[in-house]
Coordinates of N, CA and C in Angstrom, one line a residue:
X247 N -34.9 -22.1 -34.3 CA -33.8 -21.8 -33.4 C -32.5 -21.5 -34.2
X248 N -31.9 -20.6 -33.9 CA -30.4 -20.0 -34.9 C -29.3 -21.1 -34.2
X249 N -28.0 -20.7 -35.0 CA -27.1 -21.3 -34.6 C -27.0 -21.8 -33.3
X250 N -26.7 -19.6 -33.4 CA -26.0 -19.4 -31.9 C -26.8 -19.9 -30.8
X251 N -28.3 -19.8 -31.2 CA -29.0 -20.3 -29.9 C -29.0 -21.8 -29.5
X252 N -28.6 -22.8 -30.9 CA -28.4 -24.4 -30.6 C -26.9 -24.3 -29.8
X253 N -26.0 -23.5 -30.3 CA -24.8 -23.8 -29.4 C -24.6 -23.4 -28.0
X254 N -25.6 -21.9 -27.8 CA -25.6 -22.1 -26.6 C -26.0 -22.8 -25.8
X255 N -27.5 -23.4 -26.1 CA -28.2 -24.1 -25.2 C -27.4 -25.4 -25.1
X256 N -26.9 -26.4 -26.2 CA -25.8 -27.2 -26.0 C -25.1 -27.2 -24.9
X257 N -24.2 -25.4 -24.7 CA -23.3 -25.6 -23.7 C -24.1 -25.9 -21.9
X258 N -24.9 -25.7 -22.1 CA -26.0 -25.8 -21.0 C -26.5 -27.1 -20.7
X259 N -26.5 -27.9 -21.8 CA -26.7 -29.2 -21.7 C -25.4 -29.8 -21.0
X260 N -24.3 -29.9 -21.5 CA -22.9 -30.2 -21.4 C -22.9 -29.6 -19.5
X261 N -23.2 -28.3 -19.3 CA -22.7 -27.5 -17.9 C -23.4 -28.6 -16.8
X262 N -25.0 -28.4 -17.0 CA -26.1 -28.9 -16.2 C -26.0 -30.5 -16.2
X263 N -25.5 -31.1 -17.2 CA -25.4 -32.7 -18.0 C -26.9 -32.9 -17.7
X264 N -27.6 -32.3 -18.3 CA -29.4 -32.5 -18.4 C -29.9 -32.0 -19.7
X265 N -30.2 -33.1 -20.8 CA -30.3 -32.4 -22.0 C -32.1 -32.1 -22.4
X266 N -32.6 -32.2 -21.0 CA -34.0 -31.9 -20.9 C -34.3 -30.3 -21.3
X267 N -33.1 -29.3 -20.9 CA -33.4 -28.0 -20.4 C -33.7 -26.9 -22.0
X268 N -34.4 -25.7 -21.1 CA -35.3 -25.3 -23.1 C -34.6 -24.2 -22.7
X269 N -34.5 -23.5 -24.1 CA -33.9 -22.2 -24.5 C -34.3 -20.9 -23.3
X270 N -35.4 -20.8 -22.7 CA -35.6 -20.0 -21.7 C -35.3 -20.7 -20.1
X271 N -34.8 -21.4 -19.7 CA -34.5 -21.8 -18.3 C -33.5 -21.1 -18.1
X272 N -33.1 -20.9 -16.7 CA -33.0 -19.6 -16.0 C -31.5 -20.4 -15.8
X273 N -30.3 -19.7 -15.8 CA -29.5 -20.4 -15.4 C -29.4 -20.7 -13.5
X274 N -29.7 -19.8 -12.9 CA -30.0 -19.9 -11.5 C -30.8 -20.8 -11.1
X275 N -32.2 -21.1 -11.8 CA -33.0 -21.9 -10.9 C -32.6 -23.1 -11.6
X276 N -31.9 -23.2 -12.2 CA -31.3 -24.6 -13.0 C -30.4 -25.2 -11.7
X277 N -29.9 -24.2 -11.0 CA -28.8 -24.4 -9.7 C -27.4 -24.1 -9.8
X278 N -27.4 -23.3 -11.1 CA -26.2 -22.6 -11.3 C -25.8 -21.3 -10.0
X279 N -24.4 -21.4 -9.8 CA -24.1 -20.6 -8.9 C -23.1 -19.8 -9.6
X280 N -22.5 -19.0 -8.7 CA -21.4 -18.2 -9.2 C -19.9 -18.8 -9.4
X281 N -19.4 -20.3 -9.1 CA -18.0 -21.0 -9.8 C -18.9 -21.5 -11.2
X282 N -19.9 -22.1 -11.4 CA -20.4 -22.4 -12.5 C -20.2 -21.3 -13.4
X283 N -20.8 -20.0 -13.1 CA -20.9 -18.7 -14.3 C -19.4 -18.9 -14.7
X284 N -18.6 -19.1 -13.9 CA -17.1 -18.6 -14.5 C -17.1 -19.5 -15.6
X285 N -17.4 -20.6 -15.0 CA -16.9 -21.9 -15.3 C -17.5 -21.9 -17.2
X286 N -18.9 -21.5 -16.7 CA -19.8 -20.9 -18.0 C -19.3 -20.0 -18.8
X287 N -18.8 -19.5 -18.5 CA -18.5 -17.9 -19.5 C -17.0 -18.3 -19.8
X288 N -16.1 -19.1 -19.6 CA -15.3 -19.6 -19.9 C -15.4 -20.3 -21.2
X289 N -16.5 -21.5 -21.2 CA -17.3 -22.3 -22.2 C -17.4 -21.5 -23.1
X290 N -18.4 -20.4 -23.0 CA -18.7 -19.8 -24.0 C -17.7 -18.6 -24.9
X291 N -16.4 -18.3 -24.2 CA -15.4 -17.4 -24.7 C -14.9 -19.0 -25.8
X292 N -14.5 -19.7 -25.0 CA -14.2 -21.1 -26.1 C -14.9 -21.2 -27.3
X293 N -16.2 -21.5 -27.4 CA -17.3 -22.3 -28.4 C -17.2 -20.5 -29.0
X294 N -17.3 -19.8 -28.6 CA -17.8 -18.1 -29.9 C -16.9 -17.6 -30.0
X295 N -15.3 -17.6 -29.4 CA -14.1 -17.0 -29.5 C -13.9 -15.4 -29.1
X296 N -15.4 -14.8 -28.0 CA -15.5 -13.6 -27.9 C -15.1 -13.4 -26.0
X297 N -14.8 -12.5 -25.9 CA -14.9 -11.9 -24.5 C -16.4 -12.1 -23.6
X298 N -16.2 -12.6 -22.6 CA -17.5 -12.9 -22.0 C -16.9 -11.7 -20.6
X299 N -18.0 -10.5 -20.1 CA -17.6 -9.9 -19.0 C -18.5 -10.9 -17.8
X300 N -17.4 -11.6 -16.7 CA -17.4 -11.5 -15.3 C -19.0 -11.4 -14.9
X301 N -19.3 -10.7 -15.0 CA -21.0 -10.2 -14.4 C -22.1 -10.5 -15.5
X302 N -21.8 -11.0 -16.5 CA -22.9 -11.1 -17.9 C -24.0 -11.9 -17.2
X303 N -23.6 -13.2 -16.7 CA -24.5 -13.7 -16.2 C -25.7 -13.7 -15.2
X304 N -25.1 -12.5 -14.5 CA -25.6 -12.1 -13.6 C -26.9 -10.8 -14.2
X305 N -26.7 -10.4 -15.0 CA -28.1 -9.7 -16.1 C -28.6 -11.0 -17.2
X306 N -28.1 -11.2 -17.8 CA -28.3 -12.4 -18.9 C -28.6 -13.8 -18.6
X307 N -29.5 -14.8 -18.1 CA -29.4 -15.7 -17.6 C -30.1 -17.5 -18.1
X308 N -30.7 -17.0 -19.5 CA -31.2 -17.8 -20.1 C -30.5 -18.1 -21.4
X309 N -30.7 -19.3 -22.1 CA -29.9 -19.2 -23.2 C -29.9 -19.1 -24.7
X310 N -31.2 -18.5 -24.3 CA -32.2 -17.4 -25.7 C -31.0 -16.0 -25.4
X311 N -30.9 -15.2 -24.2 CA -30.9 -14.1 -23.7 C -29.8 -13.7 -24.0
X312 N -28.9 -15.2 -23.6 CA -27.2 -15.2 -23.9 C -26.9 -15.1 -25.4
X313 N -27.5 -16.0 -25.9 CA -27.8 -16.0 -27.6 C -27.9 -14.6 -28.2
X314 N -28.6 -14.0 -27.8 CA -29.4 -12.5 -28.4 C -27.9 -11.4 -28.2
X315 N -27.4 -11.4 -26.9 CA -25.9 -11.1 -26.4 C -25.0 -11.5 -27.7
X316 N -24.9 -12.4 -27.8 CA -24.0 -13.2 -28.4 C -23.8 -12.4 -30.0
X317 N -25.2 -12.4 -30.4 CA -25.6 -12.5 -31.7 C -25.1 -11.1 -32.1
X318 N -25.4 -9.8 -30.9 CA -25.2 -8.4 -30.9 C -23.7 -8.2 -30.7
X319 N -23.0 -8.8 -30.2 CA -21.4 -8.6 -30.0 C -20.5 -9.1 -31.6
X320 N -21.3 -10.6 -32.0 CA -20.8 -10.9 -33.2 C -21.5 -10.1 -34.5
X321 N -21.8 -9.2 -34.2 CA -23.0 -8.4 -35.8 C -23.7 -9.1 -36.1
X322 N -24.5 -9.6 -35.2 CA -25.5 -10.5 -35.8 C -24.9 -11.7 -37.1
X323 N -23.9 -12.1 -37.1 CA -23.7 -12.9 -37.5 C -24.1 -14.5 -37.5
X324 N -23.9 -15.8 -38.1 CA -24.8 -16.4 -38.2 C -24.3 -17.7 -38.8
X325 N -24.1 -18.5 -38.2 CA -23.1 -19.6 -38.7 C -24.3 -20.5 -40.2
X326 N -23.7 -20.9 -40.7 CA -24.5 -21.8 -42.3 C -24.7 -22.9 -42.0

C-alpha cells in the first residue's frame, strides 16, 4: 500500500469512525451521502493540500480509486 493510499484510507477511517473498512469499499455503500462527500473532500484538500472538484466523489468512490486520483494530480509523487 503507498502512502497516499494509507492516508487516504485513514481519512475514511476517521469519516466512517470504523477502522475495519479496506482500500476498495465504496464510499456510498459505506453510507456516505452527499454532506459527507463535502465534508470528505474538504478532509482530503486538508491532508494532500490539493483542490478536490465538488463531483469527484461522485465518479471516484473508493480509496484505492481516490489514491490513484490523488497520485495523478500530485505527479505521482510519493511521500518517504
Amino acid at each position: 500500500m503507498t502512502d497516499i493510499e494509507q492516508r487516504v484510507l485513514a481519512l475514511f477511517h476517521e469519516l466512517f469512525q470504523d477502522r475495519s473498512i479496506e482500500l476498495n469499499a465504496d464510499f456510498y455503500d459505506l453510507g456516505g451521502d452527499s454532506n459527507m462527500a463535502v465534508t470528505f473532500g474538504l478532509m482530503l484538500e486538508d491532508e494532500f493540500r490539493i483542490e478536490i472538484p465538488l463531483d469527484l466523489l461522485e465518479e471516484v468512490t473508493s480509496a484505492a480509486g481516490l489514491a490513484v486520483w490523488i497520485e495523478d494530480i500530485k505527479g505521482g509523487q510519493r511521500a518517504a
